[in-house]
XYZ file of C-alpha atoms in Angstrom:
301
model
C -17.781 -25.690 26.456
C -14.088 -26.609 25.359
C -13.124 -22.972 26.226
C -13.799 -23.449 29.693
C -11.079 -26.603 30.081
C -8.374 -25.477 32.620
C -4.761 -25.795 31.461
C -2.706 -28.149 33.268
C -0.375 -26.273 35.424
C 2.536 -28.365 35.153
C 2.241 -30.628 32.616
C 4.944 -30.677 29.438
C 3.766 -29.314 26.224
C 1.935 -32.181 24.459
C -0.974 -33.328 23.553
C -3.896 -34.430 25.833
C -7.305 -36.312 26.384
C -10.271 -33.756 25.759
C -12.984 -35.166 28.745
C -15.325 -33.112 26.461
C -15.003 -34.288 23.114
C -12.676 -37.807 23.655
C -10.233 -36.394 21.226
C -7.071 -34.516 21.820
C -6.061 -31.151 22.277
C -2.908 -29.589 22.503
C -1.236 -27.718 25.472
C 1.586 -25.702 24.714
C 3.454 -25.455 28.075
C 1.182 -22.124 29.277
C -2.465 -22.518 27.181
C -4.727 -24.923 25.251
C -4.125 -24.213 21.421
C -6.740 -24.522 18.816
C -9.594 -27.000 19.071
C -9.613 -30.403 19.673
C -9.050 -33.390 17.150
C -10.907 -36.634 16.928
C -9.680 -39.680 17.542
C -7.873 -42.209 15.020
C -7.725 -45.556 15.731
C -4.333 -46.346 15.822
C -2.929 -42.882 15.437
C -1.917 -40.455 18.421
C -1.191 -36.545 16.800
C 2.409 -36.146 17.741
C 3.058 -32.721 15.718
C 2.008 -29.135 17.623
C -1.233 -27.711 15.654
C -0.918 -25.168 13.145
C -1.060 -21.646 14.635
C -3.153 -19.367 13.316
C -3.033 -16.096 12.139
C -4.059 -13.561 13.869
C -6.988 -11.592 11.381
C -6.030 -8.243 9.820
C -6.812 -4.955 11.913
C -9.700 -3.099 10.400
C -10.468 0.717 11.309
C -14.371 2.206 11.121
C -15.320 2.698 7.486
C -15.959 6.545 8.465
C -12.190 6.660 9.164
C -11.703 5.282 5.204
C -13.948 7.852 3.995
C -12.639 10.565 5.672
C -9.112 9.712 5.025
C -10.490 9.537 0.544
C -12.460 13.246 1.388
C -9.423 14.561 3.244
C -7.107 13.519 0.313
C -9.187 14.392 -2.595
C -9.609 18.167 -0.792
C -5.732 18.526 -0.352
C -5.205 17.289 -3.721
C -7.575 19.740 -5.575
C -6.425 22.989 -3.194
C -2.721 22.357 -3.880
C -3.347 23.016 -7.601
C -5.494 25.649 -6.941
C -2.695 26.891 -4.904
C -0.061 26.163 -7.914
C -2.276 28.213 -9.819
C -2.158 31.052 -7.598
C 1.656 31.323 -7.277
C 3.103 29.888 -10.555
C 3.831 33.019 -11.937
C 5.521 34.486 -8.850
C 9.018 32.799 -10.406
C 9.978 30.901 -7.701
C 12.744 28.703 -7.383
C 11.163 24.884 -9.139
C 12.272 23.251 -5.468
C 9.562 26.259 -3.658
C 6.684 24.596 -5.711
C 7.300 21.155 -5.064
C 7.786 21.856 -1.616
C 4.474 24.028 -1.970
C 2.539 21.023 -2.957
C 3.868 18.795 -0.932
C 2.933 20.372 2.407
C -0.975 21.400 0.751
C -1.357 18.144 -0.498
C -0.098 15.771 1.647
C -0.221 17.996 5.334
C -3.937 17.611 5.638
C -3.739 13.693 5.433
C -1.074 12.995 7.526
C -3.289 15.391 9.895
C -5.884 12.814 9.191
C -3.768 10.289 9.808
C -2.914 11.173 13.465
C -6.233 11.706 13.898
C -7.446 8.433 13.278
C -4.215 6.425 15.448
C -5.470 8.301 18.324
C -9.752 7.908 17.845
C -9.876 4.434 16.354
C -6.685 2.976 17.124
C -4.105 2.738 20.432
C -2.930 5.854 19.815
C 0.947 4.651 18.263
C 1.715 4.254 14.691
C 1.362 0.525 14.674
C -2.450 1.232 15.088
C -2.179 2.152 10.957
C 0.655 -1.007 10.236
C 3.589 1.045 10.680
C 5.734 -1.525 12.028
C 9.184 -1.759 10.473
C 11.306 -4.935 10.785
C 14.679 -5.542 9.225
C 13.136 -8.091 6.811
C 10.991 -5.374 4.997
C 14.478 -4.828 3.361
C 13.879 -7.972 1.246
C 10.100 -7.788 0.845
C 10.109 -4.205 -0.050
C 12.273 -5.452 -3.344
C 10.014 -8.097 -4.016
C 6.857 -6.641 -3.817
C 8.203 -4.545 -6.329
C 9.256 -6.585 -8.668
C 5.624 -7.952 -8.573
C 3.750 -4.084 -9.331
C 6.388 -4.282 -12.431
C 5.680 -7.484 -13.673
C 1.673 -7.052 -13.297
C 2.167 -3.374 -14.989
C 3.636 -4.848 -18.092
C 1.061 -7.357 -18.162
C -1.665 -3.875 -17.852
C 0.287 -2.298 -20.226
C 0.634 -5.164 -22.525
C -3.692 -4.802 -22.347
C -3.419 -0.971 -23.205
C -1.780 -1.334 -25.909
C -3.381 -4.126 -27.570
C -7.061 -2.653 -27.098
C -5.046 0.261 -27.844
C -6.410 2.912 -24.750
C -5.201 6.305 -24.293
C -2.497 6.729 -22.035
C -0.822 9.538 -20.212
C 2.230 9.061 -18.046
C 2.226 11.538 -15.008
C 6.039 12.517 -15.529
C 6.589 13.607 -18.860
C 10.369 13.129 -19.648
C 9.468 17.255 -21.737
C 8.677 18.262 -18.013
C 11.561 17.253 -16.013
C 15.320 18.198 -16.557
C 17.928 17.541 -14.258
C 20.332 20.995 -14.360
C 19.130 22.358 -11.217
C 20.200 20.207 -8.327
C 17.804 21.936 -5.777
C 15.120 20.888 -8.010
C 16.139 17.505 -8.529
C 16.656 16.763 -4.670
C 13.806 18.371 -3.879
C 11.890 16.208 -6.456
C 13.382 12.694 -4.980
C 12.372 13.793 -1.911
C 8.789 14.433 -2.615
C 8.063 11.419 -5.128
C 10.763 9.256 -2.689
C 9.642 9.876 0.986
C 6.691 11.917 1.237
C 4.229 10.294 -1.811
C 5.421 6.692 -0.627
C 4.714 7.504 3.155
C 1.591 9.331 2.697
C -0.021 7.526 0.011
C 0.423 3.908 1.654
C -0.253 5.837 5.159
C -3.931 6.670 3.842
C -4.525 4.220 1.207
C -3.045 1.110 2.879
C -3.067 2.068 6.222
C -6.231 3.318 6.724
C -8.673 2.843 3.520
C -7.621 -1.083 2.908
C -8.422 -0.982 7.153
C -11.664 0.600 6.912
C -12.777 -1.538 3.706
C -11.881 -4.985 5.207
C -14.038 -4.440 8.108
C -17.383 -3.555 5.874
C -16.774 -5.556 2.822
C -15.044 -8.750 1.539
C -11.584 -9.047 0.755
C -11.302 -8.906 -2.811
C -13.511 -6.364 -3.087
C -11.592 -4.044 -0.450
C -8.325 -4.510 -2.304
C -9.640 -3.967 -6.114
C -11.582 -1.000 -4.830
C -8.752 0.676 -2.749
C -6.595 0.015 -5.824
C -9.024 1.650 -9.008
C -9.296 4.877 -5.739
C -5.334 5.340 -5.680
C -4.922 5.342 -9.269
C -7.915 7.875 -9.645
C -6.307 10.503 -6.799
C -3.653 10.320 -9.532
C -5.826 11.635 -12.349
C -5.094 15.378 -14.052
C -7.829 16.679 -15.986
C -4.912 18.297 -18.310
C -4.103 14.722 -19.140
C -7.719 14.658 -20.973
C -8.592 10.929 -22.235
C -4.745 9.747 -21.408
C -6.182 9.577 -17.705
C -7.858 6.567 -18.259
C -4.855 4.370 -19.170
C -2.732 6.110 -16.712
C -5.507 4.855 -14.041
C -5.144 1.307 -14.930
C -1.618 0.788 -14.701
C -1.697 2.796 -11.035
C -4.590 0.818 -9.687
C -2.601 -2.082 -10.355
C -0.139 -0.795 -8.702
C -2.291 -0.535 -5.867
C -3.813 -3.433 -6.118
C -0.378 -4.988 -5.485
C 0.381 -2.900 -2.730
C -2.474 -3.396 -1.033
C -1.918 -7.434 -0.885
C 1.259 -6.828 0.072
C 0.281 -4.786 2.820
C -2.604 -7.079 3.636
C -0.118 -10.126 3.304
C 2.702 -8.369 6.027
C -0.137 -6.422 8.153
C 2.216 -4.159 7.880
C 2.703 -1.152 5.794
C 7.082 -1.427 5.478
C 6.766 -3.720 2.480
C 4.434 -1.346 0.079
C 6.035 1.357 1.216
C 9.312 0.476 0.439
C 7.940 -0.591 -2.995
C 6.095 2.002 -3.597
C 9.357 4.493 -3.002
C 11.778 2.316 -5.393
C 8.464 2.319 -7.850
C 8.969 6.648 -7.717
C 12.595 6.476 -8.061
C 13.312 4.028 -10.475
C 10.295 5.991 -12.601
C 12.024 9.868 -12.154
C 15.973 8.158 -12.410
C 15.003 6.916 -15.950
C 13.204 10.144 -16.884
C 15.245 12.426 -15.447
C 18.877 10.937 -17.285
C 17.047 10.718 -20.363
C 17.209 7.248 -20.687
C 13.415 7.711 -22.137
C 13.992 9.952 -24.829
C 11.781 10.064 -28.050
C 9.928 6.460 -26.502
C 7.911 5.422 -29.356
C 8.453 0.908 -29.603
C 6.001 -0.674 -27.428
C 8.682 -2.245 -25.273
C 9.681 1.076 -24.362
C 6.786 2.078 -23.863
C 5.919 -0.055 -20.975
C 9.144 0.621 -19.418
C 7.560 4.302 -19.577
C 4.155 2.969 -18.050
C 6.363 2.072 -14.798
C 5.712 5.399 -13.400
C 5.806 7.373 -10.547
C 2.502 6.570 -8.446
């Protein structure tokens, strides 16, 4: 077996004679890297092989499921709970807070849950892993769920299916500060951290390991934009569920891309706030040309 082929333990970094092949492999100063190469008359390798990468962490597809049940539970009981209490006249910043904590506590519950059963028991066991250079791919990434929404949107409106946006400019005002703040903060920090937390962190995880690729990332995509769907929204759902599962789509290669979850969630924040800053200053006012309009379809996910 090649495997079995002690490393020198003094020799330079180079490459050397493989006894077990007559090729070459390569010894990087402390261990044999990647297999060995034939021979070419003539022709000695002189260039170190290409490293590589290491595959993406995948989680137990019960820990995916659970995650989708946990979510889709929280989701339903904090309207249920909004129900309950909407006529109590609270201050607008005590609702969103409200749903906030009902709809997003029980997943990052879940979330802990799972770091500790199926992973090392850190953060970095879901791909939270910050770096410095999520800074830049953060903006990047996007700028990519933009561009593919226009081209989504540019589909909608030539086949000419319903669409809802889930911030209606009628709904939001910006007079009460409390409101607004409170607002940012939920569409900002908690949907962003959440959202790629369970979707990206541990659904994409849990998917890779059972199915291919592709498959994992167009399915984890069409499941975020459907946690977004209102049944008051009617028929508009379905055009609202396009443009958000390519959204995810794109967050979910981006996340796959990085193995890391600072990039999409970084996106996915500026996606939310770019989204309320243009409905909330009225920028989006009376939207009726089709370039406007898909302006309006880059909305909050």
């Amino acid at each position: 077996m090649v495997s079995s082929l002690p490393p020198p333990t003094t020799a330079p970094a180079g490459w050397y004679p493989d006894p077990y092949t007559g090729g070459f492999r390569y010894f990087d100063g402390r261990a044999w890297v990647g297999a060995p190469v034939p021979v070419v008359p003539g022709v000695a390798p002189t260039m170190p092989p290409l490293q590589q990468r290491e595959p993406h962490p995948t989680l137990p597809l019960r820990a995916a499921i659970g995650a989708l049940v946990v979510l889709t539970a929280s989701l339903v009981a904090g309207k249920v709970v909004l129900d309950l209490v909407v006529d109590e006249d609270w201050p607008l910043a005590v609702y969103i807070a409200l749903a906030a904590v009902v709809s997003y506590g029980p997943s990052l519950w879940w979330a802990w849950r799972v770091r500790r059963r199926d992973g090392d028991g850190s953060w970095r066991a879901l791909g939270w892993r910050p770096r410095w250079s999520d800074l830049g791919w953060g903006p990047l990434t996007w700028l990519t769920a933009v561009l593919c929404q226009a081209m989504m949107a540019a589909v909608i409106l030539a086949l000419d299916i319903p669409f809802t946006s889930n911030i209606e400019d009628g709904e939001l005002t910006g007079d009460d500060r409390t409101y607004v703040v409170a607002l940012l903060v939920a569409a900002v920090v908690a949907a962003p951290l959440v959202e790629e937390l369970i979707f990206r962190g541990i659904v994409l995880r849990g998917f890779i390991g059972r199915m291919p690729l592709a498959v994992a990332l167009v399915l984890q995509g069409v499941l975020f934009g459907a946690a977004h769907v209102d049944p008051s929204r009617g028929i508009g759902n379905v055009g609202l569920v396009m443009v958000l599962s390519t959204v995810g789509v794109v967050l979910g290669g981006s996340a796959y891309l990085f193995r890391r979850l600072g990039p999409p969630m970084l996106a996915h924040a500026i996606l939310n706030g770019v989204a309320l800053t243009l409905v909330l200053s009225g920028w989006l006012d009376d939207v009726e040309s089709p370039f406007e309009f898909v302006l309006l379809l880059a909305n909050a996910g």
